[in-house]
Amino acid sequence: MTKHSALLLVDIQFDFLEGGALAVSGSNEILAPLIAVAKSFDTIILTQDWHPAGHKSFATSHDGKKPYDTVLWKDRPEVLWPDHCIQHTHGAELHPSVLNLHPAAIIQKGTYPETDSYSAFFDNHREQRTDLEEWLTQHDIRHLVIAGLATDFCVLYTVKDALELGLTVDVFTPGCRAVNLMPGDEKKAIEEMKSAGAGIRQMI
Ligand code: VGL
Ligand code: ZN
């Protein structure tokens, strides 16, 4: 890859891996392809879903609601999740196989108690931003290869924002798995990323 490219690995954390609080089906299968593809990159960036306890995206923060119910939240329907990726818990830890890749940056998101953040750039209401855009500019990164968890949430939103910010983006699909709240969500997310301008790659 050129010196203007980076590999961005989304939310490779114990709570999204098998056995975790919000385990994504087949998620452990992505670790080997991610480690293999990482060898082609000088710059690796990790994102980390990093919620305070009692975060508003948790069903337990809403009376009478169950995980995967939807609530209207500042005029936006938002999915409620099981408690997950609570700061300083085991479930929030990044998997050692990606930490061992010596990431150049770790971008935390979802840290505001009252807003969820699927994208690694902005929260879902675009009220706050992370340091990611500035970091990429400072390091002259113009192309991202993105993979991780989950295809239909944090990968999808991160890819769309990256494209909107003017980066070129490829999605490495062997390194992604979806939540699939509805059957077909994974396919829909891939189509959406493709129409937004992302390259969809089985190999890098
Ligand atoms: C995610 C649901 C809630 C994700 C994060 O990483 O895709 N999904 N928080
Ligand atoms: Zn979350």
PDB file of C-alpha atoms and ligand atoms in Angstrom:
ATOM      1  CA  MET A   1       0.000   0.000   0.000  1.00  0.00           C
ATOM      2  CA  THR A   2       1.098   3.584  -0.560  1.00  0.00           C
ATOM      3  CA  LYS A   3       2.198   5.788   2.293  1.00  0.00           C
ATOM      4  CA  HIS A   4      -1.166   7.552   1.998  1.00  0.00           C
ATOM      5  CA  SER A   5      -3.118   4.390   2.908  1.00  0.00           C
ATOM      6  CA  ALA A   6      -4.099   3.028   6.289  1.00  0.00           C
ATOM      7  CA  LEU A   7      -5.977  -0.012   7.539  1.00  0.00           C
ATOM      8  CA  LEU A   8      -8.832   0.940   9.874  1.00  0.00           C
ATOM      9  CA  LEU A   9     -10.096  -1.922  12.047  1.00  0.00           C
ATOM     10  CA  VAL A  10     -13.459  -1.242  13.622  1.00  0.00           C
ATOM     11  CA  ASP A  11     -14.328  -2.433  17.144  1.00  0.00           C
ATOM     12  CA  ILE A  12     -12.383  -5.700  17.394  1.00  0.00           C
ATOM     13  CA  GLN A  13     -13.374  -6.029  21.058  1.00  0.00           C
ATOM     14  CA  PHE A  14     -14.325  -8.975  23.229  1.00  0.00           C
ATOM     15  CA  ASP A  15     -17.979  -7.928  23.530  1.00  0.00           C
ATOM     16  CA  PHE A  16     -18.436  -8.188  19.748  1.00  0.00           C
ATOM     17  CA  LEU A  17     -16.473 -11.430  19.448  1.00  0.00           C
ATOM     18  CA  GLU A  18     -17.894 -14.852  20.176  1.00  0.00           C
ATOM     19  CA  GLY A  19     -18.954 -15.184  23.818  1.00  0.00           C
ATOM     20  CA  GLY A  20     -19.266 -11.393  24.239  1.00  0.00           C
ATOM     21  CA  ALA A  21     -22.280  -9.362  25.390  1.00  0.00           C
ATOM     22  CA  LEU A  22     -23.141  -8.353  21.807  1.00  0.00           C
ATOM     23  CA  ALA A  23     -21.467 -11.217  19.998  1.00  0.00           C
ATOM     24  CA  VAL A  24     -21.590 -10.915  16.223  1.00  0.00           C
ATOM     25  CA  SER A  25     -22.098 -14.243  14.522  1.00  0.00           C
ATOM     26  CA  GLY A  26     -18.930 -15.563  12.865  1.00  0.00           C
ATOM     27  CA  SER A  27     -16.849 -12.712  14.265  1.00  0.00           C
ATOM     28  CA  ASN A  28     -13.928 -14.856  15.384  1.00  0.00           C
ATOM     29  CA  GLU A  29     -13.418 -15.945  11.770  1.00  0.00           C
ATOM     30  CA  ILE A  30     -12.293 -12.449  10.788  1.00  0.00           C
ATOM     31  CA  LEU A  31      -9.206 -12.398  13.018  1.00  0.00           C
ATOM     32  CA  ALA A  32      -6.958 -14.494  10.747  1.00  0.00           C
ATOM     33  CA  PRO A  33      -7.801 -12.556   7.532  1.00  0.00           C
ATOM     34  CA  LEU A  34      -7.292  -9.248   9.367  1.00  0.00           C
ATOM     35  CA  ILE A  35      -3.879 -10.240  10.630  1.00  0.00           C
ATOM     36  CA  ALA A  36      -2.901 -11.441   7.155  1.00  0.00           C
ATOM     37  CA  VAL A  37      -4.039  -8.253   5.416  1.00  0.00           C
ATOM     38  CA  ALA A  38      -2.390  -6.048   8.043  1.00  0.00           C
ATOM     39  CA  LYS A  39       1.024  -7.165   6.735  1.00  0.00           C
ATOM     40  CA  SER A  40       0.457  -4.938   3.675  1.00  0.00           C
ATOM     41  CA  PHE A  41       0.068  -1.769   5.760  1.00  0.00           C
ATOM     42  CA  ASP A  42       2.499   0.546   7.506  1.00  0.00           C
ATOM     43  CA  THR A  43      -0.325   2.365   9.278  1.00  0.00           C
ATOM     44  CA  ILE A  44      -2.994   0.589  11.288  1.00  0.00           C
ATOM     45  CA  ILE A  45      -5.725   2.401  13.188  1.00  0.00           C
ATOM     46  CA  LEU A  46      -8.114   0.760  15.640  1.00  0.00           C
ATOM     47  CA  THR A  47     -11.471   1.991  16.836  1.00  0.00           C
ATOM     48  CA  GLN A  48     -12.860   1.107  20.237  1.00  0.00           C
ATOM     49  CA  ASP A  49     -16.503   1.346  21.291  1.00  0.00           C
ATOM     50  CA  TRP A  50     -16.048   2.860  24.762  1.00  0.00           C
ATOM     51  CA  HIS A  51     -19.280   3.492  26.657  1.00  0.00           C
ATOM     52  CA  PRO A  52     -19.712   4.815  30.193  1.00  0.00           C
ATOM     53  CA  ALA A  53     -21.841   2.544  32.441  1.00  0.00           C
ATOM     54  CA  GLY A  54     -25.537   3.404  32.044  1.00  0.00           C
ATOM     55  CA  HIS A  55     -25.041   4.603  28.452  1.00  0.00           C
ATOM     56  CA  LYS A  56     -28.265   5.674  26.758  1.00  0.00           C
ATOM     57  CA  SER A  57     -27.825   3.093  23.971  1.00  0.00           C
ATOM     58  CA  PHE A  58     -28.321   0.300  26.512  1.00  0.00           C
ATOM     59  CA  ALA A  59     -31.820  -1.197  26.830  1.00  0.00           C
ATOM     60  CA  THR A  60     -31.236  -1.261  30.611  1.00  0.00           C
ATOM     61  CA  SER A  61     -31.270   2.567  30.578  1.00  0.00           C
ATOM     62  CA  HIS A  62     -34.908   2.606  29.334  1.00  0.00           C
ATOM     63  CA  ASP A  63     -37.802   1.369  31.484  1.00  0.00           C
ATOM     64  CA  GLY A  64     -39.704  -1.490  29.889  1.00  0.00           C
ATOM     65  CA  LYS A  65     -37.353  -1.852  26.900  1.00  0.00           C
ATOM     66  CA  LYS A  66     -35.507  -4.948  25.746  1.00  0.00           C
ATOM     67  CA  PRO A  67     -32.289  -5.244  23.763  1.00  0.00           C
ATOM     68  CA  TYR A  68     -32.872  -4.695  20.014  1.00  0.00           C
ATOM     69  CA  ASP A  69     -36.050  -2.629  20.617  1.00  0.00           C
ATOM     70  CA  THR A  70     -36.000   0.754  18.899  1.00  0.00           C
ATOM     71  CA  VAL A  71     -36.662   4.134  20.530  1.00  0.00           C
ATOM     72  CA  LEU A  72     -37.039   7.583  19.064  1.00  0.00           C
ATOM     73  CA  TRP A  73     -34.081   9.609  20.193  1.00  0.00           C
ATOM     74  CA  LYS A  74     -33.860  13.259  19.108  1.00  0.00           C
ATOM     75  CA  ASP A  75     -36.098  12.399  16.135  1.00  0.00           C
ATOM     76  CA  ARG A  76     -33.938   9.484  15.084  1.00  0.00           C
ATOM     77  CA  PRO A  77     -34.933   5.846  15.625  1.00  0.00           C
ATOM     78  CA  GLU A  78     -32.121   4.211  17.567  1.00  0.00           C
ATOM     79  CA  VAL A  79     -31.610   0.549  18.366  1.00  0.00           C
ATOM     80  CA  LEU A  80     -31.151  -0.352  22.028  1.00  0.00           C
ATOM     81  CA  TRP A  81     -28.390  -2.820  22.777  1.00  0.00           C
ATOM     82  CA  PRO A  82     -27.417  -5.148  25.569  1.00  0.00           C
ATOM     83  CA  ASP A  83     -24.930  -3.458  27.922  1.00  0.00           C
ATOM     84  CA  HIS A  84     -21.638  -3.688  26.015  1.00  0.00           C
ATOM     85  CA  CYS A  85     -18.144  -2.213  25.780  1.00  0.00           C
ATOM     86  CA  ILE A  86     -18.337  -0.526  29.166  1.00  0.00           C
ATOM     87  CA  GLN A  87     -15.149   1.438  29.807  1.00  0.00           C
ATOM     88  CA  HIS A  88     -12.409  -0.533  31.616  1.00  0.00           C
ATOM     89  CA  THR A  89     -14.265  -3.866  31.465  1.00  0.00           C
ATOM     90  CA  HIS A  90     -12.939  -6.989  29.767  1.00  0.00           C
ATOM     91  CA  GLY A  91     -15.660  -6.777  27.091  1.00  0.00           C
ATOM     92  CA  ALA A  92     -14.404  -3.354  26.002  1.00  0.00           C
ATOM     93  CA  GLU A  93     -10.809  -4.527  25.564  1.00  0.00           C
ATOM     94  CA  LEU A  94      -9.403  -4.732  22.067  1.00  0.00           C
ATOM     95  CA  HIS A  95      -8.450  -8.262  21.062  1.00  0.00           C
ATOM     96  CA  PRO A  96      -4.714  -8.884  21.596  1.00  0.00           C
ATOM     97  CA  SER A  97      -4.273 -10.010  17.986  1.00  0.00           C
ATOM     98  CA  VAL A  98      -5.059  -6.475  16.780  1.00  0.00           C
ATOM     99  CA  LEU A  99      -3.229  -4.724  19.618  1.00  0.00           C
ATOM    100  CA  ASN A 100      -0.173  -6.739  18.563  1.00  0.00           C
ATOM    101  CA  LEU A 101      -0.303  -5.041  15.154  1.00  0.00           C
ATOM    102  CA  HIS A 102       1.155  -1.927  16.842  1.00  0.00           C
ATOM    103  CA  PRO A 103      -1.658   0.450  15.929  1.00  0.00           C
ATOM    104  CA  ALA A 104      -0.583   4.029  15.214  1.00  0.00           C
ATOM    105  CA  ALA A 105      -3.815   5.325  16.764  1.00  0.00           C
ATOM    106  CA  ILE A 106      -6.744   4.037  18.810  1.00  0.00           C
ATOM    107  CA  ILE A 107      -9.908   6.090  18.345  1.00  0.00           C
ATOM    108  CA  GLN A 108     -12.518   5.755  21.082  1.00  0.00           C
ATOM    109  CA  LYS A 109     -16.179   6.461  20.357  1.00  0.00           C
ATOM    110  CA  GLY A 110     -19.513   6.266  22.155  1.00  0.00           C
ATOM    111  CA  THR A 111     -18.031   8.014  25.174  1.00  0.00           C
ATOM    112  CA  TYR A 112     -20.811  10.599  25.603  1.00  0.00           C
ATOM    113  CA  PRO A 113     -23.498   9.150  27.900  1.00  0.00           C
ATOM    114  CA  GLU A 114     -26.377  10.657  25.913  1.00  0.00           C
ATOM    115  CA  THR A 115     -25.358   9.909  22.301  1.00  0.00           C
ATOM    116  CA  ASP A 116     -24.479   6.761  20.421  1.00  0.00           C
ATOM    117  CA  SER A 117     -21.723   6.757  17.849  1.00  0.00           C
ATOM    118  CA  TYR A 118     -21.533   4.101  15.171  1.00  0.00           C
ATOM    119  CA  SER A 119     -19.133   6.071  13.004  1.00  0.00           C
ATOM    120  CA  ALA A 120     -15.515   6.457  14.043  1.00  0.00           C
ATOM    121  CA  PHE A 121     -15.739  10.110  12.888  1.00  0.00           C
ATOM    122  CA  PHE A 122     -18.992  11.528  14.335  1.00  0.00           C
ATOM    123  CA  ASP A 123     -21.724  10.570  16.800  1.00  0.00           C
ATOM    124  CA  ASN A 124     -25.095   9.547  15.341  1.00  0.00           C
ATOM    125  CA  HIS A 125     -26.455  13.077  15.698  1.00  0.00           C
ATOM    126  CA  ARG A 126     -23.296  14.719  14.381  1.00  0.00           C
ATOM    127  CA  GLU A 127     -22.947  16.826  17.498  1.00  0.00           C
ATOM    128  CA  GLN A 128     -19.472  15.651  18.398  1.00  0.00           C
ATOM    129  CA  ARG A 129     -16.518  14.440  16.423  1.00  0.00           C
ATOM    130  CA  THR A 130     -13.612  12.186  17.308  1.00  0.00           C
ATOM    131  CA  ASP A 131      -9.972  13.008  16.571  1.00  0.00           C
ATOM    132  CA  LEU A 132      -9.913  10.650  13.584  1.00  0.00           C
ATOM    133  CA  GLU A 133     -10.328  13.148  10.749  1.00  0.00           C
ATOM    134  CA  GLU A 134      -7.649  15.444  12.155  1.00  0.00           C
ATOM    135  CA  TRP A 135      -5.305  12.507  12.731  1.00  0.00           C
ATOM    136  CA  LEU A 136      -5.689  11.336   9.139  1.00  0.00           C
ATOM    137  CA  THR A 137      -5.026  14.843   7.824  1.00  0.00           C
ATOM    138  CA  GLN A 138      -1.941  15.232  10.009  1.00  0.00           C
ATOM    139  CA  HIS A 139      -0.581  11.910   8.765  1.00  0.00           C
ATOM    140  CA  ASP A 140      -1.511  12.603   5.136  1.00  0.00           C
ATOM    141  CA  ILE A 141      -3.732   9.504   4.915  1.00  0.00           C
ATOM    142  CA  ARG A 142      -6.102   9.740   1.945  1.00  0.00           C
ATOM    143  CA  HIS A 143      -7.146   6.119   1.448  1.00  0.00           C
ATOM    144  CA  LEU A 144      -8.627   3.778   4.044  1.00  0.00           C
ATOM    145  CA  VAL A 145      -9.144   0.049   3.899  1.00  0.00           C
ATOM    146  CA  ILE A 146     -11.865  -0.606   6.463  1.00  0.00           C
ATOM    147  CA  ALA A 147     -12.923  -3.874   8.100  1.00  0.00           C
ATOM    148  CA  GLY A 148     -14.317  -5.062  11.410  1.00  0.00           C
ATOM    149  CA  LEU A 149     -17.547  -5.215  13.386  1.00  0.00           C
ATOM    150  CA  ALA A 150     -20.244  -4.822  12.609  1.00  0.00           C
ATOM    151  CA  THR A 151     -20.757  -4.487   8.834  1.00  0.00           C
ATOM    152  CA  ASP A 152     -24.299  -3.112   9.198  1.00  0.00           C
ATOM    153  CA  PHE A 153     -23.535  -0.622  11.998  1.00  0.00           C
ATOM    154  CA  CYS A 154     -20.108   0.748  12.841  1.00  0.00           C
ATOM    155  CA  VAL A 155     -18.410  -0.316   9.602  1.00  0.00           C
ATOM    156  CA  LEU A 156     -21.271   1.079   7.471  1.00  0.00           C
ATOM    157  CA  TYR A 157     -21.385   4.460   9.228  1.00  0.00           C
ATOM    158  CA  THR A 158     -17.601   4.816   9.301  1.00  0.00           C
ATOM    159  CA  VAL A 159     -17.307   4.023   5.591  1.00  0.00           C
ATOM    160  CA  LYS A 160     -20.029   6.511   4.628  1.00  0.00           C
ATOM    161  CA  ASP A 161     -18.503   9.310   6.713  1.00  0.00           C
ATOM    162  CA  ALA A 162     -15.002   8.629   5.369  1.00  0.00           C
ATOM    163  CA  LEU A 163     -16.309   8.898   1.797  1.00  0.00           C
ATOM    164  CA  GLU A 164     -18.214  12.054   2.643  1.00  0.00           C
ATOM    165  CA  LEU A 165     -15.021  13.551   4.072  1.00  0.00           C
ATOM    166  CA  GLY A 166     -13.312  12.954   0.728  1.00  0.00           C
ATOM    167  CA  LEU A 167     -11.232   9.861   1.472  1.00  0.00           C
ATOM    168  CA  THR A 168     -11.158   6.909  -0.881  1.00  0.00           C
ATOM    169  CA  VAL A 169     -12.346   3.749   0.820  1.00  0.00           C
ATOM    170  CA  ASP A 170     -12.162   0.019   0.267  1.00  0.00           C
ATOM    171  CA  VAL A 171     -14.042  -2.436   2.453  1.00  0.00           C
ATOM    172  CA  PHE A 172     -12.254  -5.735   3.063  1.00  0.00           C
ATOM    173  CA  THR A 173     -15.248  -8.081   3.383  1.00  0.00           C
ATOM    174  CA  PRO A 174     -13.477 -11.221   4.703  1.00  0.00           C
ATOM    175  CA  GLY A 175     -12.640  -9.033   7.722  1.00  0.00           C
ATOM    176  CA  CYS A 176     -16.261  -7.979   8.396  1.00  0.00           C
ATOM    177  CA  ARG A 177     -19.313  -9.619   9.984  1.00  0.00           C
ATOM    178  CA  ALA A 178     -22.820  -8.215  10.439  1.00  0.00           C
ATOM    179  CA  VAL A 179     -25.329  -8.131  13.301  1.00  0.00           C
ATOM    180  CA  ASN A 180     -28.213  -8.842  10.875  1.00  0.00           C
ATOM    181  CA  LEU A 181     -31.083  -7.640  13.061  1.00  0.00           C
ATOM    182  CA  MET A 182     -33.134  -8.400   9.935  1.00  0.00           C
ATOM    183  CA  PRO A 183     -32.090 -11.079   7.463  1.00  0.00           C
ATOM    184  CA  GLY A 184     -30.358  -9.401   4.532  1.00  0.00           C
ATOM    185  CA  ASP A 185     -29.004  -6.421   6.496  1.00  0.00           C
ATOM    186  CA  GLU A 186     -25.442  -7.408   5.656  1.00  0.00           C
ATOM    187  CA  LYS A 187     -26.148  -7.453   1.930  1.00  0.00           C
ATOM    188  CA  LYS A 188     -27.995  -4.118   2.192  1.00  0.00           C
ATOM    189  CA  ALA A 189     -25.075  -2.529   4.053  1.00  0.00           C
ATOM    190  CA  ILE A 190     -22.594  -3.724   1.420  1.00  0.00           C
ATOM    191  CA  GLU A 191     -24.802  -2.368  -1.368  1.00  0.00           C
ATOM    192  CA  GLU A 192     -25.121   0.939   0.470  1.00  0.00           C
ATOM    193  CA  MET A 193     -21.349   1.270   0.905  1.00  0.00           C
ATOM    194  CA  LYS A 194     -20.808   0.385  -2.745  1.00  0.00           C
ATOM    195  CA  SER A 195     -23.332   2.971  -3.973  1.00  0.00           C
ATOM    196  CA  ALA A 196     -21.714   5.569  -1.728  1.00  0.00           C
ATOM    197  CA  GLY A 197     -18.457   4.934  -3.604  1.00  0.00           C
ATOM    198  CA  ALA A 198     -16.566   2.314  -1.574  1.00  0.00           C
ATOM    199  CA  GLY A 199     -14.643  -0.465  -3.264  1.00  0.00           C
ATOM    200  CA  ILE A 200     -15.763  -3.890  -2.017  1.00  0.00           C
ATOM    201  CA  ARG A 201     -12.745  -6.221  -1.822  1.00  0.00           C
ATOM    202  CA  GLN A 202     -12.348  -9.920  -1.111  1.00  0.00           C
ATOM    203  CA  MET A 203      -8.588  -9.470  -1.307  1.00  0.00           C
ATOM    204  CA  ILE A 204      -6.237  -6.548  -0.790  1.00  0.00           C
TER     205      ILE A 204
HETATM  206  C1  VGL B   1     -21.767  -1.434  17.359  1.00  0.00           C
HETATM  207  C2  VGL B   1     -23.888  -1.673  18.128  1.00  0.00           C
HETATM  208  C3  VGL B   1     -23.605  -0.920  19.239  1.00  0.00           C
HETATM  209  C4  VGL B   1     -20.763  -1.764  16.294  1.00  0.00           C
HETATM  210  C5  VGL B   1     -21.453  -0.676  18.460  1.00  0.00           C
HETATM  211  O1  VGL B   1     -19.553  -1.751  16.606  1.00  0.00           O
HETATM  212  O2  VGL B   1     -21.175  -2.044  15.144  1.00  0.00           O
HETATM  213  N1  VGL B   1     -22.988  -1.919  17.188  1.00  0.00           N
HETATM  214  N2  VGL B   1     -22.385  -0.418  19.396  1.00  0.00           N
HETATM  215 ZN    ZN B   2     -21.912   0.511  21.226  1.00  0.00          ZN
END
